XYZ file of C-alpha atoms in Angstrom:
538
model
C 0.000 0.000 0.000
C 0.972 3.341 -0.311
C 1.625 5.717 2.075
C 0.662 8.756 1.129
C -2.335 9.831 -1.161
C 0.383 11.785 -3.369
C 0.696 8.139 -5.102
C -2.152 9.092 -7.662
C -0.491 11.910 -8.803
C 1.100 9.852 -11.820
C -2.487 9.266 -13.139
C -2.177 12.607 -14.155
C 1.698 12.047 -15.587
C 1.863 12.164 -19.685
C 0.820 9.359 -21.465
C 4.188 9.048 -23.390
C 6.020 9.172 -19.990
C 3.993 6.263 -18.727
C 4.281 4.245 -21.228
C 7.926 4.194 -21.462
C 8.077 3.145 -17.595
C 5.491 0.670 -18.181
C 6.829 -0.963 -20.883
C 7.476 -3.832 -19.447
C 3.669 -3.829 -17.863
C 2.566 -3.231 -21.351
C 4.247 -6.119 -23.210
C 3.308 -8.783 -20.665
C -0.329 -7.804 -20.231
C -0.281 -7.572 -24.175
C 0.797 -10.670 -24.624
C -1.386 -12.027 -21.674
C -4.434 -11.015 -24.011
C -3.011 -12.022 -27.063
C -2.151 -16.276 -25.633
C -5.510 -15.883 -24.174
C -7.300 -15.136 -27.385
C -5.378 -17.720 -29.343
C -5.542 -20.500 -27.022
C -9.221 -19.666 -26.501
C -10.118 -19.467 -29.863
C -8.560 -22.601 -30.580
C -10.368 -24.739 -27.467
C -13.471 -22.856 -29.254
C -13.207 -24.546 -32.060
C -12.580 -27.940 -30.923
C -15.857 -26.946 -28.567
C -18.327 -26.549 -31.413
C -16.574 -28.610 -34.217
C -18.830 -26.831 -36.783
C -16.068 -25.888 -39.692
C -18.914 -24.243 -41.652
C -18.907 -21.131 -39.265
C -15.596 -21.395 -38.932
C -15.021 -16.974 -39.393
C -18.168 -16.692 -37.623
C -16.957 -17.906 -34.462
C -13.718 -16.448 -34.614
C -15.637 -12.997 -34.856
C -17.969 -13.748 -31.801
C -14.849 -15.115 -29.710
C -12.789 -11.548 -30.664
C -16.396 -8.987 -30.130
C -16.673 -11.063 -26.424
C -13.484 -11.108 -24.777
C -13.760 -6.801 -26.835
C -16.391 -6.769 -24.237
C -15.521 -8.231 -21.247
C -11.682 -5.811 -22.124
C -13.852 -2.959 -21.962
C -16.216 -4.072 -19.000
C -12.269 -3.676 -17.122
C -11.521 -0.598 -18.283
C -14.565 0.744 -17.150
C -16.482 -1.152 -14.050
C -13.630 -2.266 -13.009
C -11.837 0.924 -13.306
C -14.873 2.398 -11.205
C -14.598 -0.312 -8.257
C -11.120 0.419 -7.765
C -10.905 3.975 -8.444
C -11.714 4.761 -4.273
C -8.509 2.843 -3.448
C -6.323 4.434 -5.717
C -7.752 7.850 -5.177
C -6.857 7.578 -2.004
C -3.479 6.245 -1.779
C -4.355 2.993 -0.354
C -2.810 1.190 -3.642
C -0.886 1.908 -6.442
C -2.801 1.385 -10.022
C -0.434 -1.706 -9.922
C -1.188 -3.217 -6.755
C -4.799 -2.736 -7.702
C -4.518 -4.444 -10.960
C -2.578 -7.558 -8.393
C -5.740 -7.308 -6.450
C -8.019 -7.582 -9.666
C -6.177 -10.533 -10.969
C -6.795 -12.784 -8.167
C -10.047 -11.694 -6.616
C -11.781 -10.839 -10.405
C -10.842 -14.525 -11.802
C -11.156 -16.185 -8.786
C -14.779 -14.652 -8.950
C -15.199 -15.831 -12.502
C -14.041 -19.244 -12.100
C -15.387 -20.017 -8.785
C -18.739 -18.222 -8.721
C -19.381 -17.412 -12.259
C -21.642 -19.941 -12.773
C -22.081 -23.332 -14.594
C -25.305 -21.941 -16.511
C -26.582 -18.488 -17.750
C -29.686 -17.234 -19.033
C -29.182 -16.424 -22.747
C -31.535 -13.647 -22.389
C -34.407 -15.023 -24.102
C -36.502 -13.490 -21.849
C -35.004 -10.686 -20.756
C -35.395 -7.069 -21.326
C -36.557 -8.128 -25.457
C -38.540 -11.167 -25.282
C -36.702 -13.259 -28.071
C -38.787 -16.135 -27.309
C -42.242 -14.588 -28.561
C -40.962 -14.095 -32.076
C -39.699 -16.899 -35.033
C -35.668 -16.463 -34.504
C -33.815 -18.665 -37.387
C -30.620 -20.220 -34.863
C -28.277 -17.884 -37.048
C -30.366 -14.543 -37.021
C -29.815 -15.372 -32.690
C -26.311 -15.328 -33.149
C -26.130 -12.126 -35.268
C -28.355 -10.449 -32.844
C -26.394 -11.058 -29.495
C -22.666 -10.683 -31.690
C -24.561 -6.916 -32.651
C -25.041 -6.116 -29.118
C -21.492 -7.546 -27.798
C -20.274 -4.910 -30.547
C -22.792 -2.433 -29.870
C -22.014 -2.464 -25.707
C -18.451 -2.654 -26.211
C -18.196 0.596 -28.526
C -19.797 2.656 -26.384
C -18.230 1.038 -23.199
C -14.371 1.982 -24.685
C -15.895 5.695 -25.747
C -16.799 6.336 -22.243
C -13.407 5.030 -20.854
C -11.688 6.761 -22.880
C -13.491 10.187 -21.596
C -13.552 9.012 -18.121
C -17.212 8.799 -17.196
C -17.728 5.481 -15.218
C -21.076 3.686 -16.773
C -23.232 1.034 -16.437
C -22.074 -2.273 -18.678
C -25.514 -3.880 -18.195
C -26.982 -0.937 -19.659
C -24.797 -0.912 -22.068
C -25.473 -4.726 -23.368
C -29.647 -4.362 -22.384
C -28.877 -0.982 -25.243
C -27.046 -3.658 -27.635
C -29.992 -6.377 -27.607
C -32.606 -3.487 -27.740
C -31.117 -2.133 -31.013
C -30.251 -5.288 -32.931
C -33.526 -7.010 -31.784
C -35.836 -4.735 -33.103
C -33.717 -3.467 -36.375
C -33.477 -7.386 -37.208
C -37.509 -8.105 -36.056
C -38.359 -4.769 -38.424
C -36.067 -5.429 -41.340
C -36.705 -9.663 -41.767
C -40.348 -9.121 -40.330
C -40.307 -11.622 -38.041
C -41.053 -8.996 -34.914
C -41.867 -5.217 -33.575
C -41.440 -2.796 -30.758
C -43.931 -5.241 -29.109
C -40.371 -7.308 -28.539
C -39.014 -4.734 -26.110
C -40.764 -5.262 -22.058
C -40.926 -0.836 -21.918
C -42.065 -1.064 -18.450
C -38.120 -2.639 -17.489
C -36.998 0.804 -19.912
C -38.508 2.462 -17.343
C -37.276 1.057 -14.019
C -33.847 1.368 -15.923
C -34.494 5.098 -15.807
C -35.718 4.989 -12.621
C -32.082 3.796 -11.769
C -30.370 6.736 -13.397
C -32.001 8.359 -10.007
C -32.482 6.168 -7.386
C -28.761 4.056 -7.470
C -27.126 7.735 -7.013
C -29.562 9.235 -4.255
C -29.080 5.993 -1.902
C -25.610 5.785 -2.903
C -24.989 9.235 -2.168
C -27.077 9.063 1.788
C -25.658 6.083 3.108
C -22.150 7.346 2.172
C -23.009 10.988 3.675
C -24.391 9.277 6.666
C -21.492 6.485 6.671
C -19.051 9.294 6.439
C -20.357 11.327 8.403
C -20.032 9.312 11.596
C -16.573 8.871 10.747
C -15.523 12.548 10.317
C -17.611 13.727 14.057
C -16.653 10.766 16.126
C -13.022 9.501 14.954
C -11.502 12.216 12.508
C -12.761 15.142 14.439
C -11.916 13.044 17.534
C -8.471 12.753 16.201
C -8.112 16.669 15.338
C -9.032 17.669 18.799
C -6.202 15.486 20.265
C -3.674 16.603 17.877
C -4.910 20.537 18.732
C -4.656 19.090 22.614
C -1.514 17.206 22.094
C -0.142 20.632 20.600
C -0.845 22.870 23.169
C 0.348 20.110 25.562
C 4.315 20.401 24.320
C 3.735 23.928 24.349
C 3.177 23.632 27.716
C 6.164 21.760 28.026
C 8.443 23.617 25.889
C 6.877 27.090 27.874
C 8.092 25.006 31.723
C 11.587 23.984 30.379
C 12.406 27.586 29.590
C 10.953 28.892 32.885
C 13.104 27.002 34.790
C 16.672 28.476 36.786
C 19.134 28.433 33.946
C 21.415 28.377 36.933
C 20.413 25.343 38.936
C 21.436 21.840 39.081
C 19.033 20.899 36.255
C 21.272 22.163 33.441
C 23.026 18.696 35.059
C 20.592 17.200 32.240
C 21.177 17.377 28.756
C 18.860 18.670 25.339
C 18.781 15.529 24.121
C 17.414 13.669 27.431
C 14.899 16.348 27.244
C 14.649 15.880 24.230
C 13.636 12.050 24.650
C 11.648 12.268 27.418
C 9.185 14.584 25.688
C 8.933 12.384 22.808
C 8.706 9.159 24.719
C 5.615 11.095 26.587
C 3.771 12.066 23.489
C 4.498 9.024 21.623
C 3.194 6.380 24.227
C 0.595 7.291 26.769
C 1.548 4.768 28.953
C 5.071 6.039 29.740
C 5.892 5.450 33.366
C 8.137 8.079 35.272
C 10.214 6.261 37.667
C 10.442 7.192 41.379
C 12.247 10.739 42.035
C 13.633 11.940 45.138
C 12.217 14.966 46.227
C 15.288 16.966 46.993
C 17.097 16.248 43.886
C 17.442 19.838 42.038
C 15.841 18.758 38.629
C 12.363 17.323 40.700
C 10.927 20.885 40.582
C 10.771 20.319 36.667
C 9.819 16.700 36.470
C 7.023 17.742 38.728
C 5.822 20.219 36.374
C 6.576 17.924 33.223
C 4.738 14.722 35.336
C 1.658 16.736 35.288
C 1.756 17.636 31.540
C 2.302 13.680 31.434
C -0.621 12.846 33.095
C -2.952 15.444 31.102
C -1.118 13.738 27.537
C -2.798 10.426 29.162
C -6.112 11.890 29.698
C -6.637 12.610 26.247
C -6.314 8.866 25.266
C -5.197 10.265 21.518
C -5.842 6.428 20.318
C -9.622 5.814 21.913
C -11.702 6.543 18.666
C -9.302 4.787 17.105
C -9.614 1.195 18.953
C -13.385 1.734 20.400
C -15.314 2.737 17.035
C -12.957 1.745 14.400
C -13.707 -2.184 15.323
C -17.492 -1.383 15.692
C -17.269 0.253 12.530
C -14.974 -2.819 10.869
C -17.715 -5.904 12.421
C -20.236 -4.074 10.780
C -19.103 -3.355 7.665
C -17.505 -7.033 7.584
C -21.269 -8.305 8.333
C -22.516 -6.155 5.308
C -19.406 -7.754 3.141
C -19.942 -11.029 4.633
C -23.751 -10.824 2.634
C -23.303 -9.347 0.102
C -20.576 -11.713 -1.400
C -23.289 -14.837 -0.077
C -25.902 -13.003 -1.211
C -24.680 -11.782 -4.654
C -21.279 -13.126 -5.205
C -21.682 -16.467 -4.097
C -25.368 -16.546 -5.996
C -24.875 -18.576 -8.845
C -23.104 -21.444 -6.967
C -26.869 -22.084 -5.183
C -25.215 -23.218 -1.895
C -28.409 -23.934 -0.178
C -27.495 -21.906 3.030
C -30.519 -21.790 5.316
C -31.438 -18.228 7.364
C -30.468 -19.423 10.033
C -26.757 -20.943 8.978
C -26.599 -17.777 6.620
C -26.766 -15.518 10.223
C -24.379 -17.637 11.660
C -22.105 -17.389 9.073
C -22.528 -13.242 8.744
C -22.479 -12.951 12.788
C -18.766 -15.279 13.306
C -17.703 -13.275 10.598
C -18.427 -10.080 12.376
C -17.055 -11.611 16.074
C -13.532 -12.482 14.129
C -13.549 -8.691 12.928
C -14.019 -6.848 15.646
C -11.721 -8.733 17.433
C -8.948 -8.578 14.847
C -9.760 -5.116 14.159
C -8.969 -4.041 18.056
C -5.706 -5.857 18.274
C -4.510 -4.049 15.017
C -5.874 -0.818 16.334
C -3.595 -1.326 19.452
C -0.608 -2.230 17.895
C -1.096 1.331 16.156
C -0.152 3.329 19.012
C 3.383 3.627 18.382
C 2.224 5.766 15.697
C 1.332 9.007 15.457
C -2.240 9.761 15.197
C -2.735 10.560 11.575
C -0.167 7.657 10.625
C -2.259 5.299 12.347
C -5.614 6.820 11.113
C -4.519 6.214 7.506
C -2.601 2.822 8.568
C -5.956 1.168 9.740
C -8.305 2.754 7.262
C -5.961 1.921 4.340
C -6.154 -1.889 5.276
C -10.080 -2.126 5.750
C -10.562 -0.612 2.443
C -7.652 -3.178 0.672
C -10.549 -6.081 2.255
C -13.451 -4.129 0.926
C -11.843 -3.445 -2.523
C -10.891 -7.315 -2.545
C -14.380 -8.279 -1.769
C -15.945 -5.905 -4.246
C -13.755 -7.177 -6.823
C -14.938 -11.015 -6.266
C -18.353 -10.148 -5.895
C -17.993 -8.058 -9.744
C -16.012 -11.136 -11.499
C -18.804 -13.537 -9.965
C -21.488 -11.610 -11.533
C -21.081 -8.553 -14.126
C -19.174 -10.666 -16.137
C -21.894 -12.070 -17.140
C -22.662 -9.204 -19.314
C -20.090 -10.298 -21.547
C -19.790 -14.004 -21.506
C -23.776 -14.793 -21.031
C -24.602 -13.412 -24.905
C -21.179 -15.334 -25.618
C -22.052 -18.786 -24.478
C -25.318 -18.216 -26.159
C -23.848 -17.888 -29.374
C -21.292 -20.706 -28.136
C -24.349 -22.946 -27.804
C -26.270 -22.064 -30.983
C -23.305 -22.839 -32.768
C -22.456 -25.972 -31.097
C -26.133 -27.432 -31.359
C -27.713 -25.766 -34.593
C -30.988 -24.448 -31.549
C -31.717 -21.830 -29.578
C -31.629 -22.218 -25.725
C -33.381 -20.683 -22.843
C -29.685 -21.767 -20.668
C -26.223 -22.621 -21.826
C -23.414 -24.050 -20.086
C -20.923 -21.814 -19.350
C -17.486 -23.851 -19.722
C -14.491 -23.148 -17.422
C -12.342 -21.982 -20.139
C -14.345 -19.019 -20.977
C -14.984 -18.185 -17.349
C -11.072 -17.989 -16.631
C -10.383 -16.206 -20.339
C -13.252 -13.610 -19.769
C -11.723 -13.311 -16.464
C -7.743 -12.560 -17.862
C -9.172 -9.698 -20.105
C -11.082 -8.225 -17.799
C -7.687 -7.608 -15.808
C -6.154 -6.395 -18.909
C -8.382 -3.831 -19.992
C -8.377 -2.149 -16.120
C -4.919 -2.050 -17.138
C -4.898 -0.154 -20.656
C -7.703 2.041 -20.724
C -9.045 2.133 -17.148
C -6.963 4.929 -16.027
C -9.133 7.429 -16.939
C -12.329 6.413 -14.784
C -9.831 5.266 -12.040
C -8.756 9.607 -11.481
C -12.695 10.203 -12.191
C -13.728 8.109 -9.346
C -10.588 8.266 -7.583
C -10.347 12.134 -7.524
C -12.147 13.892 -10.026
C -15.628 14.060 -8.368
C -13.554 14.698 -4.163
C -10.524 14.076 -2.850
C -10.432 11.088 -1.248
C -8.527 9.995 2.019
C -8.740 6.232 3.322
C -11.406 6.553 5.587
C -13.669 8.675 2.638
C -12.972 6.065 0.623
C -13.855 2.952 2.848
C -16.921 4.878 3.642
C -17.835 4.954 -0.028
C -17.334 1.397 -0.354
C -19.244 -0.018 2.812
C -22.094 2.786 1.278
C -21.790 0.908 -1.744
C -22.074 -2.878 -0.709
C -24.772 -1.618 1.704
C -27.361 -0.359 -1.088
C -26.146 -3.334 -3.106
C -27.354 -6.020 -0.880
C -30.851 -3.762 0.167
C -31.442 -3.448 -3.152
C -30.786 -7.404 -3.943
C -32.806 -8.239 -1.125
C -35.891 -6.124 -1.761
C -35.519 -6.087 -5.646
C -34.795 -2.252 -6.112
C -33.730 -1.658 -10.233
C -30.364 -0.225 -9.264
C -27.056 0.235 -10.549
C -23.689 -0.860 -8.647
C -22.055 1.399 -10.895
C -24.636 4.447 -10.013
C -24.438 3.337 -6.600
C -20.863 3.711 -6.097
C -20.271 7.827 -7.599
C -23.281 8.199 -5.863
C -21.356 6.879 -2.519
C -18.389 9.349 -3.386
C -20.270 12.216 -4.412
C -22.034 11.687 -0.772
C -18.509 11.510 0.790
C -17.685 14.987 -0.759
C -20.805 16.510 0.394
C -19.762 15.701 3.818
C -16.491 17.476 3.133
C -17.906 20.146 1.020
C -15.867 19.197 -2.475
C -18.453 17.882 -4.225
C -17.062 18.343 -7.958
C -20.717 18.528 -9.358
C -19.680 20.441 -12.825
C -17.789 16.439 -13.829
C -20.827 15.187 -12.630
C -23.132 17.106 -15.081
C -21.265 14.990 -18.553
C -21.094 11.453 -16.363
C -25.002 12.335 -15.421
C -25.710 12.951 -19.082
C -23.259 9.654 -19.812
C -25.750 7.440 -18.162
C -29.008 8.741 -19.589
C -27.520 7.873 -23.580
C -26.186 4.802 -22.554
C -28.649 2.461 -23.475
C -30.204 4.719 -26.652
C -26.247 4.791 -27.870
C -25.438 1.597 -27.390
C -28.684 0.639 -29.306
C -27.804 2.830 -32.487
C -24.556 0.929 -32.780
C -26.266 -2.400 -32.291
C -28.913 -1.749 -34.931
C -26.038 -0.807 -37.194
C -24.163 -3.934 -36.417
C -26.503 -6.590 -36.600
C -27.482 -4.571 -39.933
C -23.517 -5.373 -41.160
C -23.291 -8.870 -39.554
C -26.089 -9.797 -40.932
C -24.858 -8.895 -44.709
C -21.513 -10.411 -44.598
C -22.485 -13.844 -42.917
């Protein structure tokens, strides 16, 4: 981790600069993509053993893993941005982080099925699909999502990827339905158009509250704790420094050097529990150490570390609980693990017990530190566990928006019919998963010092608070079936944190705002214009 926020400041360095240090980076993750594809595209192959649609496939294999590339650059650009932002890890610890917690997520929890989204937001099932006109349909909104996805990345605004694809299948469902006559605008369900709007609203505005709330506490009960003992601590050595120069520059006390004065008042700010050994009252240098034994005692009444190990473990078994279900709830979904309420609670609650108590011995072991040092220290780790978390939970699931319309072309392909379900093979859950990490790396920089610091500056404990708001809203809105956003949810969450700080940078928010609304209606156009062109050349 880093140690200082100043870290992110080389998201801002030139982009000839930083590619001639990462070099190195560059080449490996390049070639990374570039075995992937190869190797993928040849198990792909031997998958469907159909030589007729040979180029076909080939195209649909190079417009998903174009996808899931750009589904990195930009979501999980977004989930990360927080951490980097505020110093907690370098864009290259964070891309570490996404490499084992986004596959792992992938491979373990992606799922063995997916829903080829017959039935979805266009109901494909109602009309007369030829297998083939399928294919073309979900390849023209792979192309169609991706476009758009890479357009926003590039211009930094952080948007949603399920939008995005829902936008692809709109488009090249109802240009194919209107062109071959086979279906109409009664395809589209309008009534999910609209709770997608509704999103554009509601994943921001809960977002945005729990953070300020979230936050909130933080800043009045341990930062502004923490500045009051600093201002206390302060005044304290000015005390100090105000009795040393008070005393008899003639008596025996000049017997005692700077430097053990020197010592002894850092030993006494640095640990509270300092213990002044017996003096004898008619030594000439007691007169001070009475004075300086008082001063000691007042240090220890402030208790600079309390906030610190009282509500930073509350805070911690909490936000571990809310972790704890979202990842069963939503990252560990697909794997149907059968966990009853009751073992579920368990579960959540031992979770919670093994936090707190963690959480208070690390808090402890901070006092050698000095306050702000051990502020940033504690918060910095919480939010590596959050990030972690967050980044399993996204591989597990919003992967899916890329591989789901790719095994459903997979399975047309392989068995000549259309499918409500396809199996989703391990090899495309690991290789969806490797370009996911690869895209964060090329092209997510931009949304990373949007999220990170474009919209507030963000400091450890802002950042964890944006996170925890996050995950929070998440698993209310699983629960109770809200139409949200993660990716709303989360700028939301920061844009809540810099209300709370009064840095609120609501002039970037106006273009990301407007980002989100022609999202699906963009990503639509370019579908209708690719299944249009896929259509004529197969």
């Amino acid at each position: 981790m880093n140690s200082s926020a100043d870290s992110t400041s080389n998201l801002a360095q030139p982009a000839l600069e930083r590619d001639t240090s990462d070099k190195w980076w560059h080449l490996t993750f390049g070639g990374l993509m570039a075995v992937s594809f190869t190797a993928f595209a040849i198990w792909s192959f031997a998958y469907v053993d159909q030589p007729n649609h040979s180029l076909l496939l080939i195209t649909a294999v190079a417009l998903g893993l174009f996808m899931a590339f750009n589904i990195g650059g930009n979501d999980v650009a977004n989930s990360f941005g927080t951490s980097v932002g505020a110093g907690t890890l370098t864009i290259k610890q964070a891309l570490l982080i996404a490499a084992v917690f986004e596959v792992a997520g992938a491979v373990i929890a992606g799922g063995s099925v997916t829903d080829t989204v017959r039935s979805g937001i266009v109901d494909l099932g109602a009309i007369s699909l030829e297998p083939l006109q399928f294919v073309y349909i979900m390849m023209a909104a792979l192309l169609g999502a991706a476009i758009w996805l890479l357009v926003a990345t590039r211009m930094g605004w952080p948007v949603s990827t399920t939008h995005s694809i829902i936008g692809g299948i709109v488009g090249a469902a109802l240009t194919l339905g209107l062109t071959q006559g086979v279906g109409g605008w009664e395809m589209v369900q309008w009534d999910k158009i609209g709770q997608i709007a509704l999103s554009w609203v509601l994943s921001p505005l809960l977002g945005g509250f729990f953070a300020w709330v979230i936050f909130g506490f933080i800043k009045k009960y341990i930062l502004g704790y923490n500045e009051k003992v600093d201002a206390a601590m302060l005044e304290i050595k000015r005390a100090q420094e105000e009795e040393r120069a008070e005393d008899d520059p003639h008596d025996g006390f000049q017997r005692i050097t700077d430097l053990q004065q020197d010592a002894y008042a850092n030993a006494m700010l640095q640990k509270k529990k300092f213990k002044l050994k017996k003096l004898d009252p008619e030594a000439p240098e007691s007169e001070y150490y009475r004075q300086v034994h008082k001063l000691d005692k007042k240090a220890k009444r402030q208790e600079s570390h309390r906030a610190l190990e009282v509500y930073v473990p509350v805070l911690a078994a909490v936000s571990a609980a809310l972790i704890t279900s979202m990842l069963l709830v939503k990252g560990l979904g697909n794997l149907d693990l059968g966990l009853s309420l009751v073992t579920t609670a368990v579960i959540i609650g031992m979770v919670a017990a093994l936090t707190w108590v963690s959480v208070s011995i690390f808090a402890r072991s901070l006092q050698k530190y000095e306050l702000s040092r051990a502020t940033f220290v504690i918060f910095a780790w919480m939010q590596v566990f959050t990030a972690a978390a967050f980044a399993f939970s996204h591989g597990a699931n919003d992967i899916a928006n890329a591989i789901g319309p790719f095994v459903a072309i997979l399975d047309v392909l392989k068995t000549g019919a259309i499918g409500s379900e396809a199996v989703v093979p391990m090899p495309a859950l690991a290789t969806f998963g490797i370009a996911l990490i690869v895209g964060l790396w090329f092209v997510g920089r931009k949304v990373i010092a949007t999220v990170g610091h474009g919209l507030t500056k963000m400091h450890p404990s802002s950042g964890f608070a944006a996170e925890i708001a996050a995950a929070a809203v998440v698993m209310a809105a699983s629960v109770l079936g809200l139409p949200v956003s993660s990716t709303h949810i989360l700028i939301g969450a920061v844009l809540g944190v810099g209300m709370v700080n009064h840095s609120a940078n609501w002039k970037l928010m106006r273009p990301i705002a407007l980002a989100w609304i022609i999202t699906l209606p963009i990503s639509a156009a370019i579908g209708a214009v690719g299944v249009l062109g896929i259509s004529a050349i197969f």
